[in-house]
Coordinates of C-alpha atoms and ligand atoms in Angstrom, one line a residue:
X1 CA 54.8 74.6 78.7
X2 CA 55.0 71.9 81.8
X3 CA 52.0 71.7 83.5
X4 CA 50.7 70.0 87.2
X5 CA 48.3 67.8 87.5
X6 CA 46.3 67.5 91.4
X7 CA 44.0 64.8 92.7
X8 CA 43.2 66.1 95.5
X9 CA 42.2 65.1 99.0
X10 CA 45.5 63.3 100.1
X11 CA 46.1 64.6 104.0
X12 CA 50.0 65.0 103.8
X13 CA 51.9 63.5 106.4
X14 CA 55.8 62.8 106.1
X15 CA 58.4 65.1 106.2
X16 CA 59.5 68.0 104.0
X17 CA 63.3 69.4 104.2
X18 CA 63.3 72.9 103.8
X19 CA 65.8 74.5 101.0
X20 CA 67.6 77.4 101.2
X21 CA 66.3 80.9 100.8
X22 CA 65.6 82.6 96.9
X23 CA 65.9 85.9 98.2
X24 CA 68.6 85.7 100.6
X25 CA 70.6 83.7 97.6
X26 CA 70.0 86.7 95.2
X27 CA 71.5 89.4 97.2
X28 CA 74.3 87.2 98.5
X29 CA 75.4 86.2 94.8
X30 CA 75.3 89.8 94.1
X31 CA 77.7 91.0 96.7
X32 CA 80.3 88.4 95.0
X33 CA 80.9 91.4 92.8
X34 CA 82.6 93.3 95.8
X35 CA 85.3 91.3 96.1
X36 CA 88.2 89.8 93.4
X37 CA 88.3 87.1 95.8
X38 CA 86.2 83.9 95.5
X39 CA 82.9 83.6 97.3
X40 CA 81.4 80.5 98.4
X41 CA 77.5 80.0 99.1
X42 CA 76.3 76.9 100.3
X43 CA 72.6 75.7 100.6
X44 CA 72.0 77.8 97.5
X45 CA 68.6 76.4 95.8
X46 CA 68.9 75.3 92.4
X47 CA 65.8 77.6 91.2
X48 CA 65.2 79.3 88.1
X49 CA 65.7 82.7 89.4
X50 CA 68.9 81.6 90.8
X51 CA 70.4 80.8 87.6
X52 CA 69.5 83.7 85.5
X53 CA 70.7 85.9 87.7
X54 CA 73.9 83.3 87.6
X55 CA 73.4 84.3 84.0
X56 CA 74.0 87.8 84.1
X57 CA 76.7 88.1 87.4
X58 CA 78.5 85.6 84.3
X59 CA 77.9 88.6 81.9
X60 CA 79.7 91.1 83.9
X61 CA 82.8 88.9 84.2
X62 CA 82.0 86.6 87.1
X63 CA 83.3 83.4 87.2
X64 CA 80.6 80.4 88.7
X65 CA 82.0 77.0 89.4
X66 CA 79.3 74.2 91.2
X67 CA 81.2 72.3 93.5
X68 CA 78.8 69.2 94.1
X69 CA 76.4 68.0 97.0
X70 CA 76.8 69.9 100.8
X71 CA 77.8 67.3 103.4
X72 CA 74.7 66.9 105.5
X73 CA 72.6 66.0 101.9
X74 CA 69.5 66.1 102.0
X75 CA 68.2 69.9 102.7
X76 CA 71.5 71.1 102.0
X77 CA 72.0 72.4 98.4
X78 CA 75.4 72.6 96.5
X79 CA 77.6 75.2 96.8
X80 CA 78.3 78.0 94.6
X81 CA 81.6 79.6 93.8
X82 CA 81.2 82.6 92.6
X83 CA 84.9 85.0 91.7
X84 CA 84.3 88.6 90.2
X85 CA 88.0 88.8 89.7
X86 CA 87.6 91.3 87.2
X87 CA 84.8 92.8 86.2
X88 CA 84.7 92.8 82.6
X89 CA 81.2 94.4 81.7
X90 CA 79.4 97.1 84.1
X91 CA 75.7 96.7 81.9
X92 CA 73.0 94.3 83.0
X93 CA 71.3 93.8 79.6
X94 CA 67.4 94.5 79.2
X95 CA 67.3 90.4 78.1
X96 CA 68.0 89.0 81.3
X97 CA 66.8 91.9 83.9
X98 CA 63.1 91.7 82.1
X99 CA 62.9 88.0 83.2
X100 CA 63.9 88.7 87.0
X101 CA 63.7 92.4 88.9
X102 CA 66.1 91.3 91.0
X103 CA 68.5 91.8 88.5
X104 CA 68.5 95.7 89.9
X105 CA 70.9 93.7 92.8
X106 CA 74.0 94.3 90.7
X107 CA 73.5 97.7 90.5
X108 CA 75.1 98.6 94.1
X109 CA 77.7 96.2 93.4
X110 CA 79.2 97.4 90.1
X111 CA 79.0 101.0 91.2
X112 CA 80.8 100.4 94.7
X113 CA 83.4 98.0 93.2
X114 CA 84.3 100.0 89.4
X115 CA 82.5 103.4 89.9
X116 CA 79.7 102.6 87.1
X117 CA 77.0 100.6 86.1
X118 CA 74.7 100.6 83.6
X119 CA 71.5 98.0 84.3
X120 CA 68.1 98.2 82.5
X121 CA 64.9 99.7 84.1
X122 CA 63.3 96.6 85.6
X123 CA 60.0 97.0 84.2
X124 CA 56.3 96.2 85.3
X125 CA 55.3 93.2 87.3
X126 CA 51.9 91.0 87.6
X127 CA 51.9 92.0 91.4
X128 CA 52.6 95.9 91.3
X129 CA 54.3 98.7 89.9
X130 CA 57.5 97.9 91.7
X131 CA 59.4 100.6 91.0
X132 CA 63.3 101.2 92.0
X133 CA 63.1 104.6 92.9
X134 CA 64.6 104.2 96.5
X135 CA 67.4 102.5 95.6
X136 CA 68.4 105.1 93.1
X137 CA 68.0 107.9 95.6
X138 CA 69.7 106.1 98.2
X139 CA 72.6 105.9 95.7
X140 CA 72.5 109.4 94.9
X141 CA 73.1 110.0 98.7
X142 CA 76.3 107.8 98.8
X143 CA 77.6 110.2 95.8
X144 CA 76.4 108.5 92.4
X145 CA 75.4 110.4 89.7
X146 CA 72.3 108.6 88.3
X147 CA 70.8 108.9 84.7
X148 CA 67.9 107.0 83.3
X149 CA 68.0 107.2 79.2
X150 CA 66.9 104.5 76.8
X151 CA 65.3 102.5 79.5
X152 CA 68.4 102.3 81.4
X153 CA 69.8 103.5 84.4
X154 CA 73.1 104.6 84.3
X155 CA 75.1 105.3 87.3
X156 CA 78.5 106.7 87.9
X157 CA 81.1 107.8 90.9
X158 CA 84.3 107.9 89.3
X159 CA 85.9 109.1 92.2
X160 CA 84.0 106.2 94.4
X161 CA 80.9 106.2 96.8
X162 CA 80.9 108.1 100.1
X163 CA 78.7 107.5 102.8
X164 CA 75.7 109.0 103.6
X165 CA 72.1 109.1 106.0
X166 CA 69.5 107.4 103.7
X167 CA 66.1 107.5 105.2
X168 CA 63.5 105.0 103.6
X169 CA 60.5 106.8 103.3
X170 CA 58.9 103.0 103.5
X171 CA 60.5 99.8 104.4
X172 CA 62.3 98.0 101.2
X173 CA 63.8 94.7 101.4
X174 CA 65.9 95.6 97.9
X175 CA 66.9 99.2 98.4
X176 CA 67.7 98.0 102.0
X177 CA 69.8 95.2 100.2
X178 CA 71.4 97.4 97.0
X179 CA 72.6 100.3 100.1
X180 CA 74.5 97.6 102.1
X181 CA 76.5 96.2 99.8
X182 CA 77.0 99.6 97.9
X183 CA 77.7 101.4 101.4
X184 CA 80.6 98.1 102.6
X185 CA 83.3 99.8 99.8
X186 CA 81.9 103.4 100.0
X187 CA 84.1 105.9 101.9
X188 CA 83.0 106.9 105.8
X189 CA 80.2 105.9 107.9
X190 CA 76.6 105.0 105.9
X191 CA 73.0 105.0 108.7
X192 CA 70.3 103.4 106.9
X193 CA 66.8 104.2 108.6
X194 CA 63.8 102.6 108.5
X195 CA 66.0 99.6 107.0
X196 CA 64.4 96.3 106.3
X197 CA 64.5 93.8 109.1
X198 CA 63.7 90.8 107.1
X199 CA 65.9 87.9 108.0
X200 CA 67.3 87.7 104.0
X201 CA 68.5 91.2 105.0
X202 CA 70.6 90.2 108.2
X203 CA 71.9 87.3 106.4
X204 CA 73.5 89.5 103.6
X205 CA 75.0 91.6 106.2
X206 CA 76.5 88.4 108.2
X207 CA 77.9 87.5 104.9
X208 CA 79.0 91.2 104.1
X209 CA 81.1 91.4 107.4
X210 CA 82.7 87.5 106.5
X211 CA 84.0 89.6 103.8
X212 CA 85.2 92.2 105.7
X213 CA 82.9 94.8 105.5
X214 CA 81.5 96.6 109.1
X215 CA 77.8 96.3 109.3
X216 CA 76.1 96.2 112.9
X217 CA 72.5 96.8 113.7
X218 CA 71.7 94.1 111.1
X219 CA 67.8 92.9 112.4
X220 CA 66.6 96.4 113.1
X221 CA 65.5 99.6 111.6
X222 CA 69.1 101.3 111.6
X223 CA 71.8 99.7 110.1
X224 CA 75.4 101.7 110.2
X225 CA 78.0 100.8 107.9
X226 CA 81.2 101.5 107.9
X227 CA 83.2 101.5 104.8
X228 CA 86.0 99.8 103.9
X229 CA 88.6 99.8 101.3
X230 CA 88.2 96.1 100.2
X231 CA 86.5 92.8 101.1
X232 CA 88.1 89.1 101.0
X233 CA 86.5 86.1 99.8
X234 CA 84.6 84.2 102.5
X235 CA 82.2 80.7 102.5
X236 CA 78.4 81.4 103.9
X237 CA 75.4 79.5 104.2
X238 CA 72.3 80.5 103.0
X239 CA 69.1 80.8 105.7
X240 CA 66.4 78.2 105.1
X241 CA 64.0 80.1 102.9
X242 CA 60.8 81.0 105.4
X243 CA 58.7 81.3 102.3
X244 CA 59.3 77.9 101.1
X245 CA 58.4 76.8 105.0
X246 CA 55.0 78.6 105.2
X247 CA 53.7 77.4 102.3
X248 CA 54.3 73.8 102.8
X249 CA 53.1 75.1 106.7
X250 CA 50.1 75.7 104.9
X251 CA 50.2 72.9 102.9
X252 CA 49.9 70.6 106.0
X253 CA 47.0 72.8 107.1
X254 CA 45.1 72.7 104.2
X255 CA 45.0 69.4 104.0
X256 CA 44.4 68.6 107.7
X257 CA 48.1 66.6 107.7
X258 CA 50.8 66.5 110.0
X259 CA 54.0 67.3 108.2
X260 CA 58.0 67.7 109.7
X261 CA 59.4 71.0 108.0
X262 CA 63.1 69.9 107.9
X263 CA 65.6 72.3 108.6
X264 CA 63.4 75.2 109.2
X265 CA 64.1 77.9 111.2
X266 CA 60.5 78.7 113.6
X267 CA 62.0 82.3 114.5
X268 CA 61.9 83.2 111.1
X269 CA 58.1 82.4 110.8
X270 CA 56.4 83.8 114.0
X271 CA 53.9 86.1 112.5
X272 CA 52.3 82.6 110.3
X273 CA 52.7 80.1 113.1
X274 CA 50.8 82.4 115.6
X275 CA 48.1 82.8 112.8
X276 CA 47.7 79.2 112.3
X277 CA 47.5 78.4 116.3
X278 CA 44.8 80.9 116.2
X279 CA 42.9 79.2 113.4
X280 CA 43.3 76.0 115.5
X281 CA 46.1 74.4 113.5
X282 CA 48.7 72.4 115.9
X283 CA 52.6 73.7 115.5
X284 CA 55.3 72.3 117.5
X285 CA 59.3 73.3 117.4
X286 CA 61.7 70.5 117.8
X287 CA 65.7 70.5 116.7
X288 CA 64.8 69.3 113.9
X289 CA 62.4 71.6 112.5
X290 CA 58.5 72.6 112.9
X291 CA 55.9 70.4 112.9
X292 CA 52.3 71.3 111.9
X293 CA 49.5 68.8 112.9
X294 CA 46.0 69.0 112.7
X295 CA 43.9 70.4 115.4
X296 CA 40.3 69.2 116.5
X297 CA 38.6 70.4 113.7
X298 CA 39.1 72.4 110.3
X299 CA 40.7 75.3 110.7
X300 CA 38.8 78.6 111.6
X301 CA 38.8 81.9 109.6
X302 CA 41.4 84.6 111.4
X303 CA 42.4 87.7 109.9
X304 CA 45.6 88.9 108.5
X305 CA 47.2 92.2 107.1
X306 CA 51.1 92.0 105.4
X307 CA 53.2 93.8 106.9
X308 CA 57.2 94.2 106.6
X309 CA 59.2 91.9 108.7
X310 CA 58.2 90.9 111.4
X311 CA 55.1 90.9 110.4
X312 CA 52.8 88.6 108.0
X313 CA 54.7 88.1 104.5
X314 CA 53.3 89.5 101.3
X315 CA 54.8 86.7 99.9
X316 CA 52.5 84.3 102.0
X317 CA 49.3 85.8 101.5
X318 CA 47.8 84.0 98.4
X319 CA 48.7 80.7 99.6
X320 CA 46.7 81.9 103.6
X321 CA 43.9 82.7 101.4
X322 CA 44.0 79.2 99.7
X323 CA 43.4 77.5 103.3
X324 CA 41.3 80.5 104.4
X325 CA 39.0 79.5 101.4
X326 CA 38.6 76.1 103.0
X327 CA 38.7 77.0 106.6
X328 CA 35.8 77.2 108.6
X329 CA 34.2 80.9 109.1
X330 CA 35.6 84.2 107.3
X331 CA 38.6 86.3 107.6
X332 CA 39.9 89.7 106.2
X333 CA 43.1 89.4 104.5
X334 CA 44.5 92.7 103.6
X335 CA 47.5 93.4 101.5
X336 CA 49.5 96.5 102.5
X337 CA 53.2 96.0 100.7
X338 CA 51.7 95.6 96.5
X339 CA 49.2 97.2 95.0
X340 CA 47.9 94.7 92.7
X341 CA 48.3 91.0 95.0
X342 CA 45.1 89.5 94.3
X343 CA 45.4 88.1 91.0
X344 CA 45.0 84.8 92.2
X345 CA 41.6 85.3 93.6
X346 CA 39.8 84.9 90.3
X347 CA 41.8 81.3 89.6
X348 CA 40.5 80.6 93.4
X349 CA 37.3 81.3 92.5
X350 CA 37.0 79.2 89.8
X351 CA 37.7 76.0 92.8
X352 CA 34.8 77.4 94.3
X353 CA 36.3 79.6 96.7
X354 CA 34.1 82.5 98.1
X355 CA 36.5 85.6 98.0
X356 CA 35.2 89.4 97.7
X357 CA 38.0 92.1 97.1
X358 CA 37.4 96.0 98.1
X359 CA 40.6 97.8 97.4
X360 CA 43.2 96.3 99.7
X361 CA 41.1 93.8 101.5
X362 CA 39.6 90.7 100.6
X363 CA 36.8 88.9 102.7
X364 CA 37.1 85.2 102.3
X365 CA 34.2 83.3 103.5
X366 CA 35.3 79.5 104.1
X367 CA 33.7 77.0 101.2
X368 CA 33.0 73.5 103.0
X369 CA 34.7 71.6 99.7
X370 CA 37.0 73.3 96.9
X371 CA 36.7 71.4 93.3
X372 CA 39.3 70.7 91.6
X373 CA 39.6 72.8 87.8
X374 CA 41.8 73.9 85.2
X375 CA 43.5 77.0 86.5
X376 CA 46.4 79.7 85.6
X377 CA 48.6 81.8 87.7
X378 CA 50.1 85.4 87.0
X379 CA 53.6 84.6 89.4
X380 CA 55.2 82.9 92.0
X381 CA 53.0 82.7 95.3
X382 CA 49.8 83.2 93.4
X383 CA 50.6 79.0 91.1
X384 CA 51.5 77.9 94.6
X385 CA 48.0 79.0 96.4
X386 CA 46.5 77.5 93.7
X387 CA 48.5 73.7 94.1
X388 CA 47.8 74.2 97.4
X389 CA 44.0 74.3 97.0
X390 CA 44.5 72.0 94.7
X391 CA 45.6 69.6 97.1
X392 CA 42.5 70.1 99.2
X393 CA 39.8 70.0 96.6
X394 CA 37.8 67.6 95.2
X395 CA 38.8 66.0 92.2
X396 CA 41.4 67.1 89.6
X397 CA 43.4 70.4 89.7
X398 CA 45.8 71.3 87.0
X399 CA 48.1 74.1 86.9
X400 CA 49.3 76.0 83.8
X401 CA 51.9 78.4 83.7
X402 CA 54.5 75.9 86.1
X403 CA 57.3 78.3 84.8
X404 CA 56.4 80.5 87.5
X405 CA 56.8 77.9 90.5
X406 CA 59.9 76.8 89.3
X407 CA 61.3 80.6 90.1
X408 CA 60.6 79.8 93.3
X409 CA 60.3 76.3 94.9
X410 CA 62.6 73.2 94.4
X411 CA 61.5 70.0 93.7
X412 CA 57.8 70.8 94.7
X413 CA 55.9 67.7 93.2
X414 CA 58.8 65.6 95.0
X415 CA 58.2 67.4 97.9
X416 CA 54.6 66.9 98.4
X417 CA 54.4 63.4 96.6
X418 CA 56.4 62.0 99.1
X419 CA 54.3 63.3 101.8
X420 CA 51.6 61.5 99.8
X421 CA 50.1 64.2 97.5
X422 CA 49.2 62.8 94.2
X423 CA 51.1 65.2 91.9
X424 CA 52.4 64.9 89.1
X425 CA 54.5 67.5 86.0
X426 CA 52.7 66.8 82.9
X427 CA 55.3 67.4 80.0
X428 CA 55.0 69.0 76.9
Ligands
EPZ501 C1 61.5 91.5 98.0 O1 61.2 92.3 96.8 C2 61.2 90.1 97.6 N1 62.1 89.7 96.5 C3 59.8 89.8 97.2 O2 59.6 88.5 97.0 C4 58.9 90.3 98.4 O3 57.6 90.2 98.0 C5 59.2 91.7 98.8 O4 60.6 91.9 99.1 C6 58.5 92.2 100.0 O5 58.8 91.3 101.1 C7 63.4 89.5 96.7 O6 63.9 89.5 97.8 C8 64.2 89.1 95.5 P1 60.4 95.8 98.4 P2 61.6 93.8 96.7 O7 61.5 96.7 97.8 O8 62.9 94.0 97.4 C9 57.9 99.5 96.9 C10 58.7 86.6 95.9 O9 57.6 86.1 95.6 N2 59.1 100.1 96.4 O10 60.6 95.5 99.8 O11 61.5 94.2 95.3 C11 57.5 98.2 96.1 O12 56.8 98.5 94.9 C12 59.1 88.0 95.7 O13 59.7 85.8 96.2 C13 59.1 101.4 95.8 O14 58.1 102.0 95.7 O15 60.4 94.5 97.6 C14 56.6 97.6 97.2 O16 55.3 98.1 97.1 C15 58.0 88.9 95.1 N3 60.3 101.9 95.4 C16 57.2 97.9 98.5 O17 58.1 99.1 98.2 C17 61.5 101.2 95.5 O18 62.5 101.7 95.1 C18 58.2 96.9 99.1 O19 59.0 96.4 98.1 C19 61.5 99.9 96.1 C20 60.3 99.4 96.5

């Protein structure tokens, strides 16, 4: 297993162009199912995650074609044809849904364009329970008639999907996701409330209604959708993945640098950007992107709580602990969206960060110096917050388990190197 190998202390200071989204990629390649015509998605990132679920949409009949390098190069990825022509299988097989939940994206899909589905029970995850409960109910509200036997869900509307009220008991970004593209063939008028407002959300639904479908309130808690018979092909560009921004943001921060965030969008990234201001970290908007530059001292301890969109991103929490661990002060970080997202605290701890959990919340009191150590990470965000401290500590950092960052971040040792971190893959 490839591992990464940190000598930290480097202050970055280049620029950094900004990939596409992962999880506005995911729900976009599964709404190619909808249609028999060809979909196109540009600035797709080449990521792990992107190409098993490639993998599967392949299984159920999909036909993917790579057309080469974007135009504008450099942030731009390559563009993704994907044409469900047919669909030639309705089940997700238990192989390729264990190694990516998101493989619970085809469900909507298959059901809305052939009337069944059959997809395997995503199963437990290092960062909660995660279960897939509101999608399936929402479903059964548009008409399905859902079964769970054998560890699979199995989900049928011979007779097609009408549309229905669905009210999220809690915000989901998935369920949110599954319903609008299920709703765009169902028959009638389908409200969604208490939607998801998360920008990978409104950029499905732009792409949805390329295709024809009739989405609006896209970007707040009520989206209506108004079925249609069919949807064309269409060609869409994937958002700049706001993830991917923040934690090179924090990067930059970490390591006191001054860094240009190509391509990024700063709307997407408010609720970060405000935090780092308050912790005294400089961030500036030009056309070009963000820049974050150091401010007159280290950065001070300020508090955060995840929250659904707008608000501060689950999926940015381990790596703001990373430069809350190095900041100077404490702050309260408390995760509200999974149960079980302080799994990296322990590996941070072994740097020398200063980090006490109770229940939801975690005090981090700010070390003067991380060290460098040999460290492990349990998924995605949790390996990054550990490069990232890695990139501030003392000495040599290196992190195991690199299978989990390449889920999620393109060309990160390139990334960083060239901003002058000294990182490199170690082989096996
Ligand atoms: C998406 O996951 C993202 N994944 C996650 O990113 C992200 O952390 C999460 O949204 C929250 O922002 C993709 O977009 C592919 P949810 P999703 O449904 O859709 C509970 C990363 O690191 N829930 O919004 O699965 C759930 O357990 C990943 O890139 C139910 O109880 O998240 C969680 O506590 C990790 N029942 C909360 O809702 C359900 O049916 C929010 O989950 C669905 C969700």
């Amino acid at each position: 297993m490839d591992r990464i190998r940190i000598r930290g202390g480097n202050r970055l200071a280049g620029e950094i162009p900004i990939s596409g989204a992962k999880n506005a990629g995911l729900p976009l390649m599964a709404a190619s199912l909808l249609s028999e015509e060809p979909l196109s998605l540009g600035n797709l990132p080449h990521l792990a995650d992107i190409s098993t679920l490639a993998s599967l949409l392949g299984v159920l009949g999909v036909e993917l074609a790579m057309d080469g390098d974007a135009p504008n190069g450099g942030h731009a990825g390559r563009v993704l044809t994907l044409h469900a022509r047919k669909i030639a299988s309705t089940t997700a097989p238990y192989d390729l849904v264990r190694r990516m939940r998101a493989s619970i994206l085809v469900l909507g899909g298959l059901v809305a364009r052939v009337g069944e589905a059959k997809v395997s029970l995503p199963g437990g995850c290092a960062i909660g329970n995660r279960p897939v409960d509101l999608h399936l109910k929402g479903l059964e509200q548009l008409g399905a008639e859902i079964d769970v036997r054998g560890g699979y869900i199995e989900a049928r509307a011979p007779k097609g999907l009408t549309g229905g009220h669905v009210v999220f008991p809690f915000v989901s970004v998935g369920a949110t996701e599954n319903l609008m593209i299920a709703a765009s063939l169902a028959r009638g008028e389908t409200v969604l409330a208490n939607a998801a407002r998360e920008p990978e959300v409104i950029d499905l639904g732009h792409c949805l209604n390329a295709m024809g479908a009739k989405i609006s309130g896209l970007g707040t808690d009520t989206i209506t959708i108004e079925g249609v018979p069919g949807l064309h092909g269409a060609r869409h560009q994937v958002v700049p993945d706001r993830i991917e921004t923040g934690t090179y943001a924090l990067a930059a921060a970490i390591t006191g640098g001054d860094v240009m965030l190509l391509g990024a969008n700063p709307a997407h990234n408010e609720a970060l950007f405000e935090k780092l201001k308050e912790s005294g970290v400089e961030v500036s908007v030009d056309g070009r992107g963000v820049r974050i530059a150091p401010g007159s001292g280290r950065p001070e301890g300020v508090d955060v709580m995840t929250e659904p969109y707008p608000g501060f991103p689950t999926d940015l929490q381990a790596q703001f602990m990373a430069l809350m661990a190095a900041a100077s002060g404490a702050a309260m970080i408390t995760e509200t969206i999974f149960e079980n997202r302080f799994m990296h605290v322990s590996e941070l701890a072994r740097m020398g960060a200063n980090v006490t959990v109770h229940g939801a919340s975690a005090m981090v009191r700010g070390a003067k110096t991380l060290a460098g150590a040999e460290v492990m990470a349990t998924d995605l965000r949790a390996s990054v917050s550990l490069v990232l401290a890695g990139l501030a500590a003392q000495g040599e950092t290196i992190v195991n388990r690199v299978y989990h960052l390449d889920r999620g971040y393109e060309k990160l040792e390139e990334k960083l190197a060239a901003c002058g971190a000294d990182i490199q893959r170690l082989r096996d």
